[in-house]
mmCIF file of C-alpha atoms in Angstrom:
data_model
loop_
_atom_site.group_PDB
_atom_site.id
_atom_site.type_symbol
_atom_site.label_atom_id
_atom_site.label_comp_id
_atom_site.label_asym_id
_atom_site.label_seq_id
_atom_site.Cartn_x
_atom_site.Cartn_y
_atom_site.Cartn_z
ATOM 1 C CA GLU A 69 18.866 -1.381 -18.107
ATOM 2 C CA PRO A 70 16.160 -3.827 -16.945
ATOM 3 C CA GLU A 71 12.608 -2.656 -17.478
ATOM 4 C CA VAL A 72 9.029 -3.693 -16.922
ATOM 5 C CA THR A 73 7.310 -4.845 -20.099
ATOM 6 C CA GLN A 74 3.594 -5.073 -20.840
ATOM 7 C CA THR A 75 1.503 -6.687 -23.556
ATOM 8 C CA PRO A 76 -0.513 -5.856 -25.492
ATOM 9 C CA SER A 77 0.128 -2.155 -25.932
ATOM 10 C CA HIS A 78 -3.493 -1.638 -26.969
ATOM 11 C CA GLN A 79 -6.508 -3.883 -26.376
ATOM 12 C CA VAL A 80 -9.954 -3.236 -27.804
ATOM 13 C CA THR A 81 -12.817 -5.319 -26.464
ATOM 14 C CA GLN A 82 -16.583 -5.441 -26.368
ATOM 15 C CA MET A 83 -18.432 -4.662 -23.153
ATOM 16 C CA GLY A 84 -18.958 -7.826 -21.131
ATOM 17 C CA GLN A 85 -15.910 -9.613 -22.513
ATOM 18 C CA GLU A 86 -13.005 -10.836 -20.396
ATOM 19 C CA VAL A 87 -9.559 -9.373 -20.907
ATOM 20 C CA ILE A 88 -6.163 -10.370 -19.581
ATOM 21 C CA LEU A 89 -3.401 -7.815 -19.414
ATOM 22 C CA ARG A 90 0.116 -9.144 -19.134
ATOM 23 C CA CYS A 91 3.225 -7.802 -17.462
ATOM 24 C CA VAL A 92 6.782 -9.028 -17.018
ATOM 25 C CA PRO A 93 8.245 -7.292 -13.954
ATOM 26 C CA ILE A 94 11.966 -6.644 -13.492
ATOM 27 C CA SER A 95 13.504 -10.022 -12.738
ATOM 28 C CA ASN A 96 14.852 -9.517 -9.189
ATOM 29 C CA HIS A 97 11.847 -7.534 -7.986
ATOM 30 C CA LEU A 98 9.555 -8.993 -5.357
ATOM 31 C CA TYR A 99 6.575 -6.594 -5.220
ATOM 32 C CA PHE A 100 4.212 -6.108 -8.135
ATOM 33 C CA TYR A 101 1.477 -3.569 -8.714
ATOM 34 C CA TRP A 102 -1.284 -2.574 -11.082
ATOM 35 C CA TYR A 103 -2.386 1.023 -11.520
ATOM 36 C CA ARG A 104 -4.806 2.579 -13.957
ATOM 37 C CA GLN A 105 -5.167 6.017 -15.466
ATOM 38 C CA ILE A 106 -8.418 7.076 -17.070
ATOM 39 C CA LEU A 107 -7.783 9.597 -19.841
ATOM 40 C CA GLY A 108 -7.244 13.041 -18.376
ATOM 41 C CA GLN A 109 -7.259 11.811 -14.796
ATOM 42 C CA LYS A 110 -4.643 10.874 -12.231
ATOM 43 C CA VAL A 111 -2.933 7.535 -11.828
ATOM 44 C CA GLU A 112 -4.857 5.332 -9.374
ATOM 45 C CA PHE A 113 -3.644 2.338 -7.382
ATOM 46 C CA LEU A 114 -5.483 -0.936 -8.007
ATOM 47 C CA VAL A 115 -3.583 -3.734 -6.276
ATOM 48 C CA SER A 116 -0.252 -4.838 -4.875
ATOM 49 C CA PHE A 117 1.013 -8.418 -4.896
ATOM 50 C CA TYR A 118 3.768 -10.063 -2.881
ATOM 51 C CA ASN A 119 4.720 -13.650 -2.171
ATOM 52 C CA ASN A 120 1.972 -14.947 -4.445
ATOM 53 C CA GLU A 121 -0.863 -13.143 -2.773
ATOM 54 C CA ILE A 122 -2.591 -9.789 -2.785
ATOM 55 C CA SER A 123 -1.173 -7.550 -0.081
ATOM 56 C CA GLU A 124 -3.339 -4.481 -0.665
ATOM 57 C CA LYS A 125 -6.187 -3.514 -2.971
ATOM 58 C CA SER A 126 -8.214 -0.389 -3.577
ATOM 59 C CA GLU A 127 -11.964 0.118 -3.782
ATOM 60 C CA ILE A 128 -11.677 0.022 -7.564
ATOM 61 C CA PHE A 129 -10.388 -3.550 -7.423
ATOM 62 C CA ASP A 130 -13.757 -5.279 -7.047
ATOM 63 C CA ASP A 131 -14.784 -8.858 -7.797
ATOM 64 C CA GLN A 132 -14.464 -8.239 -11.536
ATOM 65 C CA PHE A 133 -10.708 -7.964 -11.157
ATOM 66 C CA SER A 134 -8.150 -10.632 -10.345
ATOM 67 C CA VAL A 135 -4.394 -10.932 -10.477
ATOM 68 C CA GLU A 136 -2.153 -13.898 -10.919
ATOM 69 C CA ARG A 137 1.479 -14.820 -11.228
ATOM 70 C CA PRO A 138 1.067 -17.948 -13.375
ATOM 71 C CA ASP A 139 4.802 -18.617 -13.712
ATOM 72 C CA GLY A 140 8.117 -17.194 -12.598
ATOM 73 C CA SER A 141 8.021 -14.195 -14.885
ATOM 74 C CA ASN A 142 4.503 -13.079 -15.803
ATOM 75 C CA PHE A 143 2.073 -11.053 -13.712
ATOM 76 C CA THR A 144 -1.443 -10.724 -15.092
ATOM 77 C CA LEU A 145 -4.522 -8.602 -14.473
ATOM 78 C CA LYS A 146 -7.837 -10.115 -15.505
ATOM 79 C CA ILE A 147 -11.055 -8.173 -15.869
ATOM 80 C CA ARG A 148 -13.873 -10.695 -15.973
ATOM 81 C CA SER A 149 -16.680 -8.735 -17.597
ATOM 82 C CA THR A 150 -15.521 -5.397 -18.908
ATOM 83 C CA LYS A 151 -17.571 -2.223 -18.568
ATOM 84 C CA LEU A 152 -17.313 0.992 -20.554
ATOM 85 C CA GLU A 153 -15.803 2.707 -17.520
ATOM 86 C CA ASP A 154 -12.908 0.217 -17.473
ATOM 87 C CA SER A 155 -11.475 2.017 -20.504
ATOM 88 C CA ALA A 156 -8.145 3.361 -19.298
ATOM 89 C CA MET A 157 -4.395 2.949 -19.449
ATOM 90 C CA TYR A 158 -3.303 0.130 -17.164
ATOM 91 C CA PHE A 159 0.228 0.314 -15.794
ATOM 92 C CA CYS A 160 2.116 -2.517 -14.198
ATOM 93 C CA ALA A 161 4.912 -1.651 -11.764
ATOM 94 C CA SER A 162 7.454 -3.575 -9.750
ATOM 95 C CA SER A 163 9.829 -2.832 -6.912
ATOM 96 C CA GLU A 164 12.771 -4.523 -5.302
ATOM 97 C CA MET A 165 11.529 -3.977 -1.754
ATOM 98 C CA ALA A 166 14.948 -3.339 -0.282
ATOM 99 C CA ALA A 167 14.521 -3.316 3.473
ATOM 100 C CA GLU A 168 16.604 -0.262 4.263
ATOM 101 C CA ALA A 169 16.179 1.840 1.173
ATOM 102 C CA VAL A 170 13.428 3.911 -0.316
ATOM 103 C CA ASP A 171 11.369 1.469 -2.327
ATOM 104 C CA THR A 172 11.156 2.769 -5.875
ATOM 105 C CA GLN A 173 8.477 1.467 -8.186
ATOM 106 C CA TYR A 174 9.277 1.180 -11.877
ATOM 107 C CA PHE A 175 6.457 1.344 -14.368
ATOM 108 C CA GLY A 176 5.849 -0.506 -17.587
ATOM 109 C CA PRO A 177 4.746 1.310 -20.752
ATOM 110 C CA GLY A 178 1.099 0.490 -20.131
ATOM 111 C CA THR A 179 -1.745 -1.234 -21.929
ATOM 112 C CA ARG A 180 -4.429 1.024 -23.332
ATOM 113 C CA LEU A 181 -7.759 -0.756 -22.841
ATOM 114 C CA THR A 182 -10.707 0.434 -24.894
ATOM 115 C CA VAL A 183 -14.112 -1.048 -24.089
ATOM 116 C CA LEU A 184 -16.764 -0.546 -26.770
ATOM 117 C CA ARG B 277 -9.688 16.148 1.082
ATOM 118 C CA LYS B 278 -7.607 14.679 -1.750
ATOM 119 C CA GLU B 279 -4.635 12.557 -0.691
ATOM 120 C CA VAL B 280 -2.240 14.508 -2.889
ATOM 121 C CA GLU B 281 -3.026 17.928 -4.336
ATOM 122 C CA GLN B 282 -1.065 19.763 -6.973
ATOM 123 C CA ASP B 283 -1.398 23.023 -8.841
ATOM 124 C CA PRO B 284 -2.327 21.749 -12.308
ATOM 125 C CA GLY B 285 -0.633 24.690 -14.071
ATOM 126 C CA PRO B 286 0.138 24.982 -16.866
ATOM 127 C CA PHE B 287 3.430 26.705 -16.249
ATOM 128 C CA ASN B 288 4.653 28.185 -19.509
ATOM 129 C CA VAL B 289 8.263 29.278 -19.227
ATOM 130 C CA PRO B 290 11.026 30.283 -21.648
ATOM 131 C CA GLU B 291 14.149 28.184 -22.034
ATOM 132 C CA GLY B 292 16.638 28.941 -19.306
ATOM 133 C CA ALA B 293 14.036 30.068 -16.801
ATOM 134 C CA THR B 294 13.509 28.659 -13.318
ATOM 135 C CA VAL B 295 10.152 27.133 -12.486
ATOM 136 C CA ALA B 296 8.936 25.845 -9.149
ATOM 137 C CA PHE B 297 5.761 24.246 -7.918
ATOM 138 C CA ASN B 298 4.448 22.446 -4.852
ATOM 139 C CA CYS B 299 2.150 19.730 -3.766
ATOM 140 C CA THR B 300 0.461 18.963 -0.451
ATOM 141 C CA TYR B 301 -0.450 15.610 1.017
ATOM 142 C CA SER B 302 -3.039 14.706 3.617
ATOM 143 C CA ASN B 303 -1.667 11.569 5.279
ATOM 144 C CA SER B 304 0.783 12.584 7.984
ATOM 145 C CA ALA B 305 1.947 8.950 8.253
ATOM 146 C CA SER B 306 3.267 8.955 4.688
ATOM 147 C CA GLN B 307 6.698 7.382 4.473
ATOM 148 C CA SER B 308 8.314 8.215 1.165
ATOM 149 C CA PHE B 309 7.974 10.930 -1.408
ATOM 150 C CA PHE B 310 8.797 11.145 -5.077
ATOM 151 C CA TRP B 311 8.534 13.260 -8.166
ATOM 152 C CA TYR B 312 7.734 11.354 -11.332
ATOM 153 C CA ARG B 313 7.418 12.852 -14.783
ATOM 154 C CA GLN B 314 4.893 11.739 -17.348
ATOM 155 C CA ASP B 315 4.996 12.532 -21.014
ATOM 156 C CA CYS B 316 1.780 12.475 -23.005
ATOM 157 C CA ARG B 317 0.224 8.971 -22.996
ATOM 158 C CA LYS B 318 3.381 7.416 -21.557
ATOM 159 C CA GLU B 319 4.174 5.738 -18.267
ATOM 160 C CA PRO B 320 5.267 7.680 -15.163
ATOM 161 C CA LYS B 321 9.057 7.753 -14.893
ATOM 162 C CA LEU B 322 10.878 8.411 -11.653
ATOM 163 C CA LEU B 323 12.511 11.814 -11.642
ATOM 164 C CA MET B 324 13.779 11.788 -8.075
ATOM 165 C CA SER B 325 13.045 10.684 -4.552
ATOM 166 C CA VAL B 326 12.535 13.448 -2.005
ATOM 167 C CA TYR B 327 14.384 13.341 1.289
ATOM 168 C CA SER B 328 13.704 15.260 4.487
ATOM 169 C CA SER B 329 16.884 17.285 4.173
ATOM 170 C CA GLY B 330 16.099 18.274 0.602
ATOM 171 C CA ASN B 331 18.042 16.966 -2.328
ATOM 172 C CA GLU B 332 19.330 18.008 -5.684
ATOM 173 C CA ASP B 333 19.837 16.117 -8.916
ATOM 174 C CA GLY B 334 21.455 18.293 -11.535
ATOM 175 C CA ARG B 335 19.040 21.083 -12.379
ATOM 176 C CA PHE B 336 16.284 19.648 -10.183
ATOM 177 C CA THR B 337 15.877 20.414 -6.490
ATOM 178 C CA ALA B 338 13.264 18.820 -4.264
ATOM 179 C CA GLN B 339 12.239 19.852 -0.769
ATOM 180 C CA LEU B 340 10.055 18.155 1.805
ATOM 181 C CA ASN B 341 8.347 19.886 4.705
ATOM 182 C CA ARG B 342 6.815 17.212 6.925
ATOM 183 C CA ALA B 343 5.370 19.684 9.414
ATOM 184 C CA SER B 344 3.372 21.460 6.716
ATOM 185 C CA GLN B 345 2.972 18.331 4.605
ATOM 186 C CA TYR B 346 4.176 19.776 1.356
ATOM 187 C CA ILE B 347 6.738 18.875 -1.243
ATOM 188 C CA SER B 348 8.286 21.163 -3.807
ATOM 189 C CA LEU B 349 10.189 20.796 -7.049
ATOM 190 C CA LEU B 350 12.368 23.464 -8.619
ATOM 191 C CA ILE B 351 13.765 23.221 -12.117
ATOM 192 C CA ARG B 352 16.666 25.530 -12.992
ATOM 193 C CA ASP B 353 17.829 26.454 -16.471
ATOM 194 C CA SER B 354 14.766 24.883 -18.102
ATOM 195 C CA LYS B 355 15.240 22.898 -21.303
ATOM 196 C CA LEU B 356 12.690 22.181 -24.019
ATOM 197 C CA SER B 357 12.927 18.522 -22.993
ATOM 198 C CA ASP B 358 11.662 19.404 -19.507
ATOM 199 C CA SER B 359 8.174 19.923 -20.982
ATOM 200 C CA ALA B 360 6.054 17.254 -19.305
ATOM 201 C CA THR B 361 3.563 16.649 -16.520
ATOM 202 C CA TYR B 362 5.224 16.358 -13.131
ATOM 203 C CA LEU B 363 3.534 13.984 -10.712
ATOM 204 C CA CYS B 364 3.850 14.375 -6.972
ATOM 205 C CA VAL B 365 3.760 10.892 -5.463
ATOM 206 C CA VAL B 366 3.439 9.846 -1.846
ATOM 207 C CA GLN B 367 3.971 6.359 -0.468
ATOM 208 C CA SER B 368 2.326 5.112 2.686
ATOM 209 C CA ASN B 369 3.500 2.236 4.854
ATOM 210 C CA ASP B 370 1.487 -0.251 2.795
ATOM 211 C CA TYR B 371 3.751 0.593 -0.159
ATOM 212 C CA LYS B 372 1.005 1.755 -2.511
ATOM 213 C CA LEU B 373 1.656 5.021 -4.309
ATOM 214 C CA SER B 374 -0.796 7.909 -4.210
ATOM 215 C CA PHE B 375 -0.485 10.237 -7.158
ATOM 216 C CA GLY B 376 -1.339 13.863 -7.566
ATOM 217 C CA ALA B 377 -3.109 14.883 -10.745
ATOM 218 C CA GLY B 378 0.099 16.452 -12.052
ATOM 219 C CA THR B 379 1.530 19.866 -12.848
ATOM 220 C CA THR B 380 1.987 20.627 -16.529
ATOM 221 C CA VAL B 381 5.154 22.447 -17.519
ATOM 222 C CA THR B 382 5.749 23.746 -21.017
ATOM 223 C CA VAL B 383 9.149 25.178 -21.882
ATOM 224 C CA ARG B 384 9.152 27.360 -24.992
ATOM 225 C CA ALA B 385 12.083 28.293 -27.195
#
C-alpha cells in the first residue's frame, strides 16, 4: 500500500539554525500539507500546497517557514531560524483531491524536531 | 470557541464493552468529517469518514448531526488494540483539516 514517507525521523538542532524537513507524498496525489503537533497538544494545520504554490496557510506559518517541491517527488518544509517553541512533531500529508469524493489526507510518520 | 471540541476522557473500559463519545464543531460551513486514531507518538491514521446518514465499519459506527454540529463515534465489542486517542477531524472548503484534541480510550483485559 502506498504511503507518505518523511525524513529524518528525529532532528535535533540549535536555536537559530535552519532545518529542512523532507517528505515524499503518495505518488498520484496532488495536494500536500504540513501539520505540527507540540507534545501533549492537538495537531495543527500549517500549510497546504497545490500546483506548485501555497494554497492556504495558518497564522503559525510565518516568514520563518517556507515550503518547496524541488523535484517531482519531494516536498520540503524549511524553518529558517529555529526557536525553542518550534520543537514539535511535524507531519506531512497528501491527498488525491478527487473531485467527487471525500478528500482523505494520509499522514506520514512524522519528524520529531527538537530545538535546544 | 474552539473549532473542534472533544471530551478528552480517558474512557477506561473492559474488553467487550461498548464505548461512545462525541465531538462538536463550530464552523457550520464544514464540508467533511472524519475520525482518525493516533497511537502514542505516531501519526494520525484514518479510522473512517463520517457521512450525513451515519455509517458503520465493522465494530465502529459514526454519526453526524449537522443541525447540532456534532459527530459521534461508537465502538462495540472493544478490543485491547482499540486503546488509542481518537481524533475528531473536520474539513472546511479550503481542504485544511481542523483537529480536536482527542479522546483517550483505554481497553483493559
